[in-house]
Amino acid sequence: MRKHGGSEVFRITGARQGLADDVRGRQRRYVISMTVRTLSVIAAAVLWNVERHVAVVALALGILLPYVAVVVANAGRESAPSLPSTFVPAPVRPALASDEVAEGPDDGPSSGRN
């Protein structure tokens, strides 16, 4: 495989999940939240004359859960600060000193030429 000089190197382990997987996960969280909301509203209606305190809590959950579900469903695609950086800088190669390049290996004072 040929190396490209000065190209950027990326880590695949730190890459975000694909857009389709992200959208599918957010839709799944939203559907689960809305199912819990529907069940809590039904529980509030059923328990209203039986256990009013539990029915009020279930009704409050049914009222607040749509807002929470939308906020949770829209919370996606932000990069988490705990994940490693996906960019790995290319290794820095030390440059040759200017006097080594100018003289070359055989042109130095110990080469025996006069």
Tab-separated table of N, CA, C and O in Angstrom:
chain	number	residue	atom	x	y	z
A	1	MET	N	0.843	-1.173	0.000
A	1	MET	CA	0.000	0.000	0.000
A	1	MET	C	0.891	1.241	0.000
A	1	MET	O	1.851	1.322	0.741
A	2	ARG	N	0.578	2.198	-0.778
A	2	ARG	CA	1.392	3.386	-0.931
A	2	ARG	C	1.041	4.426	0.116
A	2	ARG	O	-0.121	4.666	0.395
A	3	LYS	N	2.064	5.042	0.697
A	3	LYS	CA	1.841	6.100	1.686
A	3	LYS	C	1.758	7.441	0.982
A	3	LYS	O	2.481	7.688	0.028
A	4	HIS	N	0.881	8.271	1.471
A	4	HIS	CA	0.749	9.629	0.952
A	4	HIS	C	1.457	10.555	1.913
A	4	HIS	O	1.149	10.575	3.099
A	5	GLY	N	2.400	11.300	1.436
A	5	GLY	CA	3.167	12.192	2.304
A	5	GLY	C	2.313	13.318	2.861
A	5	GLY	O	1.598	13.995	2.151
A	6	GLY	N	2.343	13.494	4.176
A	6	GLY	CA	1.648	14.598	4.825
A	6	GLY	C	0.138	14.425	4.909
A	6	GLY	O	-0.569	15.380	5.186
A	7	SER	N	-0.387	13.240	4.661
A	7	SER	CA	-1.832	13.069	4.724
A	7	SER	C	-2.279	12.866	6.171
A	7	SER	O	-1.507	12.439	7.022
A	8	GLU	N	-3.534	13.165	6.434
A	8	GLU	CA	-4.083	13.027	7.773
A	8	GLU	C	-4.468	11.574	8.013
A	8	GLU	O	-4.906	10.877	7.100
A	9	VAL	N	-4.341	11.137	9.242
A	9	VAL	CA	-4.679	9.776	9.617
A	9	VAL	C	-5.821	9.853	10.616
A	9	VAL	O	-5.781	10.623	11.565
A	10	PHE	N	-6.869	9.044	10.415
A	10	PHE	CA	-8.029	9.055	11.285
A	10	PHE	C	-8.175	7.709	11.974
A	10	PHE	O	-7.893	6.668	11.391
A	11	ARG	N	-8.645	7.741	13.226
A	11	ARG	CA	-8.928	6.522	13.973
A	11	ARG	C	-10.374	6.135	13.732
A	11	ARG	O	-11.281	6.920	13.945
A	12	ILE	N	-10.620	4.918	13.338
A	12	ILE	CA	-11.985	4.467	13.102
A	12	ILE	C	-12.689	4.146	14.418
A	12	ILE	O	-13.900	4.227	14.525
A	13	THR	N	-11.930	3.814	15.475
A	13	THR	CA	-12.556	3.475	16.748
A	13	THR	C	-13.225	4.673	17.399
A	13	THR	O	-14.154	4.522	18.172
A	14	GLY	N	-12.773	5.871	17.093
A	14	GLY	CA	-13.366	7.063	17.682
A	14	GLY	C	-14.397	7.714	16.784
A	14	GLY	O	-14.928	8.768	17.119
A	15	ALA	N	-14.703	7.100	15.647
A	15	ALA	CA	-15.655	7.698	14.711
A	15	ALA	C	-17.076	7.585	15.252
A	15	ALA	O	-17.415	6.649	15.977
A	16	ARG	N	-17.881	8.552	14.887
A	16	ARG	CA	-19.284	8.510	15.300
A	16	ARG	C	-20.012	7.427	14.517
A	16	ARG	O	-19.574	6.998	13.462
A	17	GLN	N	-21.169	7.020	15.039
A	17	GLN	CA	-21.970	6.037	14.325
A	17	GLN	C	-22.576	6.683	13.086
A	17	GLN	O	-22.654	7.904	12.986
A	18	GLY	N	-23.007	5.874	12.156
A	18	GLY	CA	-23.560	6.380	10.915
A	18	GLY	C	-24.851	7.159	11.137
A	18	GLY	O	-25.549	6.992	12.148
A	19	LEU	N	-25.197	7.998	10.172
A	19	LEU	CA	-26.392	8.834	10.295
A	19	LEU	C	-27.659	7.991	10.368
A	19	LEU	O	-28.555	8.274	11.169
A	20	ALA	N	-27.749	6.936	9.555
A	20	ALA	CA	-28.950	6.085	9.576
A	20	ALA	C	-29.105	5.400	10.933
A	20	ALA	O	-30.218	5.325	11.473
A	21	ASP	N	-28.000	4.921	11.503
A	21	ASP	CA	-28.068	4.294	12.830
A	21	ASP	C	-28.449	5.302	13.903
A	21	ASP	O	-29.206	4.994	14.819
A	22	ASP	N	-27.949	6.519	13.787
A	22	ASP	CA	-28.266	7.569	14.752
A	22	ASP	C	-29.750	7.923	14.705
A	22	ASP	O	-30.410	8.024	15.740
A	23	VAL	N	-30.286	8.094	13.504
A	23	VAL	CA	-31.709	8.436	13.352
A	23	VAL	C	-32.579	7.293	13.859
A	23	VAL	O	-33.581	7.515	14.556
A	24	ARG	N	-32.195	6.056	13.545
A	24	ARG	CA	-32.970	4.899	13.997
A	24	ARG	C	-32.989	4.831	15.523
A	24	ARG	O	-34.033	4.568	16.125
A	25	GLY	N	-31.869	5.092	16.157
A	25	GLY	CA	-31.809	5.070	17.619
A	25	GLY	C	-32.651	6.164	18.248
A	25	GLY	O	-33.333	5.942	19.247
A	26	ARG	N	-32.607	7.368	17.644
A	26	ARG	CA	-33.435	8.462	18.179
A	26	ARG	C	-34.903	8.175	17.987
A	26	ARG	O	-35.731	8.470	18.869
A	27	GLN	N	-35.307	7.583	16.862
A	27	GLN	CA	-36.708	7.232	16.650
A	27	GLN	C	-37.159	6.173	17.649
A	27	GLN	O	-38.279	6.243	18.176
A	28	ARG	N	-36.291	5.208	17.929
A	28	ARG	CA	-36.628	4.161	18.888
A	28	ARG	C	-36.835	4.755	20.279
A	28	ARG	O	-37.796	4.418	20.970
A	29	ARG	N	-35.950	5.668	20.705
A	29	ARG	CA	-36.120	6.311	22.019
A	29	ARG	C	-37.410	7.110	22.086
A	29	ARG	O	-38.109	7.107	23.110
A	30	TYR	N	-37.773	7.787	20.990
A	30	TYR	CA	-38.997	8.577	20.971
A	30	TYR	C	-40.231	7.679	21.064
A	30	TYR	O	-41.170	7.975	21.808
A	31	VAL	N	-40.245	6.579	20.310
A	31	VAL	CA	-41.395	5.669	20.343
A	31	VAL	C	-41.548	5.049	21.736
A	31	VAL	O	-42.670	4.944	22.249
A	32	ILE	N	-40.435	4.679	22.364
A	32	ILE	CA	-40.515	4.120	23.716
A	32	ILE	C	-41.063	5.162	24.693
A	32	ILE	O	-41.925	4.852	25.521
A	33	SER	N	-40.607	6.396	24.589
A	33	SER	CA	-41.106	7.456	25.486
A	33	SER	C	-42.590	7.713	25.273
A	33	SER	O	-43.346	7.894	26.231
A	34	MET	N	-43.024	7.713	24.026
A	34	MET	CA	-44.444	7.954	23.754
A	34	MET	C	-45.306	6.771	24.192
A	34	MET	O	-46.453	6.953	24.614
A	35	THR	N	-44.771	5.566	24.149
A	35	THR	CA	-45.505	4.396	24.651
A	35	THR	C	-45.682	4.498	26.161
A	35	THR	O	-46.778	4.242	26.680
A	36	VAL	N	-44.623	4.894	26.858
A	36	VAL	CA	-44.722	5.080	28.308
A	36	VAL	C	-45.721	6.184	28.624
A	36	VAL	O	-46.521	6.072	29.558
A	37	ARG	N	-45.728	7.250	27.837
A	37	ARG	CA	-46.678	8.344	28.059
A	37	ARG	C	-48.115	7.861	27.876
A	37	ARG	O	-49.006	8.164	28.678
A	38	THR	N	-48.353	7.113	26.808
A	38	THR	CA	-49.708	6.607	26.556
A	38	THR	C	-50.165	5.701	27.694
A	38	THR	O	-51.312	5.809	28.167
A	39	LEU	N	-49.289	4.823	28.150
A	39	LEU	CA	-49.647	3.936	29.254
A	39	LEU	C	-49.896	4.709	30.546
A	39	LEU	O	-50.787	4.355	31.330
A	40	SER	N	-49.152	5.784	30.770
A	40	SER	CA	-49.370	6.562	31.998
A	40	SER	C	-50.692	7.330	31.937
A	40	SER	O	-51.381	7.456	32.953
A	41	VAL	N	-51.072	7.834	30.768
A	41	VAL	CA	-52.365	8.525	30.646
A	41	VAL	C	-53.511	7.530	30.831
A	41	VAL	O	-54.515	7.831	31.504
A	42	ILE	N	-53.378	6.337	30.267
A	42	ILE	CA	-54.414	5.302	30.460
A	42	ILE	C	-54.487	4.901	31.928
A	42	ILE	O	-55.587	4.750	32.487
A	43	ALA	N	-53.329	4.753	32.586
A	43	ALA	CA	-53.317	4.416	34.014
A	43	ALA	C	-53.955	5.520	34.840
A	43	ALA	O	-54.673	5.248	35.814
A	44	ALA	N	-53.726	6.780	34.465
A	44	ALA	CA	-54.349	7.901	35.186
A	44	ALA	C	-55.867	7.845	35.048
A	44	ALA	O	-56.599	8.083	36.024
A	45	ALA	N	-56.361	7.534	33.864
A	45	ALA	CA	-57.817	7.455	33.667
A	45	ALA	C	-58.425	6.283	34.431
A	45	ALA	O	-59.514	6.409	35.023
A	46	VAL	N	-57.727	5.145	34.442
A	46	VAL	CA	-58.253	3.959	35.127
A	46	VAL	C	-58.204	4.133	36.645
A	46	VAL	O	-59.132	3.737	37.362
A	47	LEU	N	-57.143	4.754	37.145
A	47	LEU	CA	-56.950	4.862	38.595
A	47	LEU	C	-57.550	6.121	39.206
A	47	LEU	O	-57.435	6.322	40.419
A	48	TRP	N	-58.197	6.947	38.428
A	48	TRP	CA	-58.680	8.226	38.943
A	48	TRP	C	-59.630	8.056	40.130
A	48	TRP	O	-59.527	8.773	41.125
A	49	ASN	N	-60.552	7.115	40.069
A	49	ASN	CA	-61.515	6.907	41.161
A	49	ASN	C	-61.029	5.869	42.163
A	49	ASN	O	-61.654	5.696	43.203
A	50	VAL	N	-59.930	5.178	41.887
A	50	VAL	CA	-59.438	4.135	42.778
A	50	VAL	C	-58.324	4.680	43.680
A	50	VAL	O	-58.407	4.616	44.900
A	51	GLU	N	-57.306	5.185	43.086
A	51	GLU	CA	-56.136	5.698	43.816
A	51	GLU	C	-55.753	7.034	43.194
A	51	GLU	O	-54.965	7.095	42.259
A	52	ARG	N	-56.316	8.114	43.726
A	52	ARG	CA	-56.177	9.427	43.104
A	52	ARG	C	-54.729	9.925	43.105
A	52	ARG	O	-54.299	10.547	42.150
A	53	HIS	N	-53.948	9.656	44.151
A	53	HIS	CA	-52.568	10.134	44.205
A	53	HIS	C	-51.721	9.510	43.087
A	53	HIS	O	-50.942	10.192	42.424
A	54	VAL	N	-51.872	8.228	42.881
A	54	VAL	CA	-51.134	7.545	41.816
A	54	VAL	C	-51.598	8.046	40.455
A	54	VAL	O	-50.803	8.233	39.533
A	55	ALA	N	-52.890	8.318	40.315
A	55	ALA	CA	-53.433	8.819	39.053
A	55	ALA	C	-52.889	10.209	38.734
A	55	ALA	O	-52.595	10.508	37.572
A	56	VAL	N	-52.731	11.057	39.751
A	56	VAL	CA	-52.187	12.401	39.528
A	56	VAL	C	-50.719	12.310	39.088
A	56	VAL	O	-50.296	13.029	38.180
A	57	VAL	N	-49.955	11.413	39.710
A	57	VAL	CA	-48.555	11.229	39.316
A	57	VAL	C	-48.484	10.704	37.883
A	57	VAL	O	-47.669	11.176	37.070
A	58	ALA	N	-49.338	9.755	37.539
A	58	ALA	CA	-49.354	9.215	36.177
A	58	ALA	C	-49.774	10.281	35.178
A	58	ALA	O	-49.226	10.357	34.065
A	59	LEU	N	-50.714	11.138	35.547
A	59	LEU	CA	-51.146	12.213	34.661
A	59	LEU	C	-50.034	13.246	34.482
A	59	LEU	O	-49.802	13.730	33.361
A	60	ALA	N	-49.330	13.565	35.563
A	60	ALA	CA	-48.199	14.492	35.448
A	60	ALA	C	-47.106	13.915	34.549
A	60	ALA	O	-46.504	14.627	33.725
A	61	LEU	N	-46.862	12.617	34.679
A	61	LEU	CA	-45.895	11.951	33.808
A	61	LEU	C	-46.357	12.004	32.352
A	61	LEU	O	-45.559	12.266	31.454
A	62	GLY	N	-47.633	11.806	32.134
A	62	GLY	CA	-48.180	11.865	30.778
A	62	GLY	C	-48.120	13.260	30.179
A	62	GLY	O	-48.018	13.417	28.962
A	63	ILE	N	-48.154	14.277	31.029
A	63	ILE	CA	-48.081	15.662	30.531
A	63	ILE	C	-46.633	16.062	30.254
A	63	ILE	O	-46.337	16.724	29.250
A	64	LEU	N	-45.701	15.666	31.121
A	64	LEU	CA	-44.311	16.084	30.984
A	64	LEU	C	-43.498	15.234	30.002
A	64	LEU	O	-42.503	15.704	29.456
A	65	LEU	N	-43.903	14.010	29.781
A	65	LEU	CA	-43.099	13.107	28.973
A	65	LEU	C	-42.959	13.500	27.502
A	65	LEU	O	-41.899	13.267	26.925
A	66	PRO	N	-43.948	14.117	26.856
A	66	PRO	CA	-43.724	14.527	25.455
A	66	PRO	C	-42.566	15.505	25.310
A	66	PRO	O	-41.762	15.387	24.390
A	67	TYR	N	-42.449	16.461	26.223
A	67	TYR	CA	-41.341	17.412	26.167
A	67	TYR	C	-40.012	16.688	26.342
A	67	TYR	O	-39.061	16.904	25.582
A	68	VAL	N	-39.940	15.814	27.336
A	68	VAL	CA	-38.711	15.066	27.596
A	68	VAL	C	-38.376	14.165	26.410
A	68	VAL	O	-37.218	14.055	26.012
A	69	ALA	N	-39.384	13.552	25.806
A	69	ALA	CA	-39.154	12.658	24.674
A	69	ALA	C	-38.581	13.404	23.478
A	69	ALA	O	-37.682	12.916	22.795
A	70	VAL	N	-39.082	14.606	23.218
A	70	VAL	CA	-38.574	15.394	22.090
A	70	VAL	C	-37.139	15.843	22.363
A	70	VAL	O	-36.275	15.784	21.474
A	71	VAL	N	-36.859	16.276	23.578
A	71	VAL	CA	-35.497	16.706	23.914
A	71	VAL	C	-34.524	15.534	23.801
A	71	VAL	O	-33.439	15.658	23.229
A	72	VAL	N	-34.911	14.363	24.301
A	72	VAL	CA	-34.046	13.188	24.236
A	72	VAL	C	-33.874	12.724	22.795
A	72	VAL	O	-32.782	12.358	22.379
A	73	ALA	N	-34.947	12.759	22.010
A	73	ALA	CA	-34.858	12.310	20.618
A	73	ALA	C	-33.994	13.247	19.784
A	73	ALA	O	-33.313	12.804	18.856
A	74	ASN	N	-34.002	14.527	20.096
A	74	ASN	CA	-33.204	15.477	19.323
A	74	ASN	C	-31.765	15.576	19.808
A	74	ASN	O	-30.945	16.213	19.160
A	75	ALA	N	-31.460	14.971	20.931
A	75	ALA	CA	-30.096	15.012	21.454
A	75	ALA	C	-29.284	13.923	20.768
A	75	ALA	O	-29.161	12.815	21.243
A	76	GLY	N	-28.726	14.247	19.639
A	76	GLY	CA	-27.925	13.284	18.906
A	76	GLY	C	-26.872	13.996	18.092
A	76	GLY	O	-26.867	15.212	17.969
A	77	ARG	N	-25.944	13.256	17.557
A	77	ARG	CA	-24.887	13.720	16.676
A	77	ARG	C	-23.911	14.689	17.325
A	77	ARG	O	-23.040	15.207	16.657
A	78	GLU	N	-24.027	14.961	18.620
A	78	GLU	CA	-23.009	15.753	19.285
A	78	GLU	C	-21.886	14.815	19.663
A	78	GLU	O	-22.116	13.692	20.084
A	79	SER	N	-20.668	15.267	19.528
A	79	SER	CA	-19.550	14.407	19.902
A	79	SER	C	-19.355	14.461	21.410
A	79	SER	O	-19.347	15.523	22.015
A	80	ALA	N	-19.207	13.310	21.990
A	80	ALA	CA	-19.014	13.225	23.427
A	80	ALA	C	-17.587	13.631	23.773
A	80	ALA	O	-16.650	13.243	23.096
A	81	PRO	N	-17.400	14.411	24.845
A	81	PRO	CA	-16.050	14.856	25.187
A	81	PRO	C	-15.156	13.729	25.689
A	81	PRO	O	-13.950	13.846	25.674
A	82	SER	N	-15.731	12.609	26.131
A	82	SER	CA	-14.921	11.533	26.668
A	82	SER	C	-14.337	10.627	25.589
A	82	SER	O	-13.453	9.838	25.875
A	83	LEU	N	-14.845	10.712	24.376
A	83	LEU	CA	-14.322	9.878	23.304
A	83	LEU	C	-12.951	10.378	22.871
A	83	LEU	O	-12.676	11.570	22.912
A	84	PRO	N	-12.107	9.477	22.423
A	84	PRO	CA	-10.799	9.933	21.940
A	84	PRO	C	-10.957	10.709	20.643
A	84	PRO	O	-11.927	10.554	19.922
A	85	SER	N	-9.986	11.528	20.372
A	85	SER	CA	-10.000	12.311	19.143
A	85	SER	C	-9.911	11.377	17.950
A	85	SER	O	-9.187	10.391	17.960
A	86	THR	N	-10.652	11.678	16.890
A	86	THR	CA	-10.623	10.837	15.703
A	86	THR	C	-9.472	11.208	14.785
A	86	THR	O	-9.229	10.546	13.801
A	87	PHE	N	-8.757	12.255	15.112
A	87	PHE	CA	-7.643	12.689	14.292
A	87	PHE	C	-6.334	12.344	14.971
A	87	PHE	O	-6.117	12.656	16.125
A	88	VAL	N	-5.480	11.671	14.259
A	88	VAL	CA	-4.145	11.351	14.756
A	88	VAL	C	-3.169	12.113	13.879
A	88	VAL	O	-3.107	11.890	12.671
A	89	PRO	N	-2.405	13.035	14.446
A	89	PRO	CA	-1.473	13.796	13.606
A	89	PRO	C	-0.405	12.885	13.017
A	89	PRO	O	0.006	11.915	13.645
A	90	ALA	N	0.020	13.210	11.821
A	90	ALA	CA	1.072	12.433	11.168
A	90	ALA	C	2.353	12.590	11.966
A	90	ALA	O	2.625	13.640	12.540
A	91	PRO	N	3.173	11.540	12.020
A	91	PRO	CA	4.412	11.643	12.791
A	91	PRO	C	5.340	12.684	12.179
A	91	PRO	O	5.446	12.815	10.966
A	92	VAL	N	6.020	13.400	13.053
A	92	VAL	CA	6.941	14.443	12.612
A	92	VAL	C	8.308	13.819	12.445
A	92	VAL	O	8.844	13.207	13.364
A	93	ARG	N	8.856	13.947	11.259
A	93	ARG	CA	10.194	13.411	10.995
A	93	ARG	C	11.203	14.526	11.195
A	93	ARG	O	11.031	15.626	10.663
A	94	PRO	N	12.279	14.269	11.932
A	94	PRO	CA	13.269	15.325	12.152
A	94	PRO	C	13.977	15.676	10.842
A	94	PRO	O	14.307	14.804	10.034
A	95	ALA	N	14.178	16.935	10.641
A	95	ALA	CA	14.855	17.407	9.434
A	95	ALA	C	16.358	17.285	9.625
A	95	ALA	O	16.883	17.360	10.737
A	96	LEU	N	17.071	17.126	8.513
A	96	LEU	CA	18.530	17.083	8.568
A	96	LEU	C	19.062	18.486	8.810
A	96	LEU	O	18.481	19.470	8.358
A	97	ALA	N	20.151	18.580	9.502
A	97	ALA	CA	20.762	19.880	9.730
A	97	ALA	C	21.292	20.420	8.403
A	97	ALA	O	21.688	19.663	7.516
A	98	SER	N	21.323	21.714	8.249
A	98	SER	CA	21.709	22.309	6.975
A	98	SER	C	23.157	22.019	6.605
A	98	SER	O	23.497	21.860	5.437
A	99	ASP	N	24.091	21.894	7.579
A	99	ASP	CA	25.486	21.618	7.251
A	99	ASP	C	25.687	20.161	6.820
A	99	ASP	O	26.555	19.858	6.024
A	100	GLU	N	24.846	19.241	7.309
A	100	GLU	CA	24.948	17.857	6.885
A	100	GLU	C	24.506	17.703	5.436
A	100	GLU	O	25.074	16.925	4.685
A	101	VAL	N	23.504	18.436	5.021
A	101	VAL	CA	23.001	18.355	3.657
A	101	VAL	C	24.007	18.976	2.695
A	101	VAL	O	24.275	18.446	1.623
A	102	ALA	N	24.636	20.090	3.068
A	102	ALA	CA	25.553	20.793	2.173
A	102	ALA	C	26.837	20.007	1.953
A	102	ALA	O	27.358	19.942	0.845
A	103	GLU	N	27.388	19.378	3.004
A	103	GLU	CA	28.661	18.679	2.872
A	103	GLU	C	28.497	17.306	2.245
A	103	GLU	O	29.311	16.886	1.452
A	104	GLY	N	27.478	16.579	2.589
A	104	GLY	CA	27.309	15.223	2.108
A	104	GLY	C	28.199	14.287	2.890
A	104	GLY	O	29.066	14.706	3.655
A	105	PRO	N	28.081	12.982	2.705
A	105	PRO	CA	28.831	12.032	3.515
A	105	PRO	C	30.307	11.962	3.152
A	105	PRO	O	31.146	11.670	3.983
A	106	ASP	N	30.704	12.244	1.899
A	106	ASP	CA	32.110	12.105	1.510
A	106	ASP	C	32.852	13.432	1.428
A	106	ASP	O	34.041	13.457	1.143
A	107	ASP	N	32.179	14.546	1.615
A	107	ASP	CA	32.796	15.841	1.439
A	107	ASP	C	33.317	16.449	2.735
A	107	ASP	O	33.830	17.545	2.751
A	108	GLY	N	33.209	15.765	3.844
A	108	GLY	CA	33.606	16.293	5.148
A	108	GLY	C	35.106	16.390	5.276
A	108	GLY	O	35.873	15.927	4.423
A	109	PRO	N	35.590	16.994	6.372
A	109	PRO	CA	37.026	17.200	6.577
A	109	PRO	C	37.784	15.880	6.773
A	109	PRO	O	38.977	15.818	6.520
A	110	SER	N	37.141	14.794	7.160
A	110	SER	CA	37.846	13.536	7.403
A	110	SER	C	37.851	12.646	6.185
A	110	SER	O	38.220	11.484	6.265
A	111	SER	N	37.428	13.117	5.044
A	111	SER	CA	37.344	12.253	3.867
A	111	SER	C	38.694	12.014	3.227
A	111	SER	O	38.843	11.127	2.404
A	112	GLY	N	39.723	12.810	3.518
A	112	GLY	CA	41.047	12.600	2.988
A	112	GLY	C	41.290	13.292	1.661
A	112	GLY	O	42.331	13.148	1.076
A	113	ARG	N	40.348	14.043	1.136
A	113	ARG	CA	40.537	14.766	-0.116
A	113	ARG	C	41.176	16.114	0.139
A	113	ARG	O	40.887	16.770	1.116
A	114	ASN	N	42.005	16.554	-0.752
A	114	ASN	CA	42.640	17.865	-0.631
A	114	ASN	C	42.497	18.668	-1.878
A	114	ASN	O	42.488	18.431	-2.941
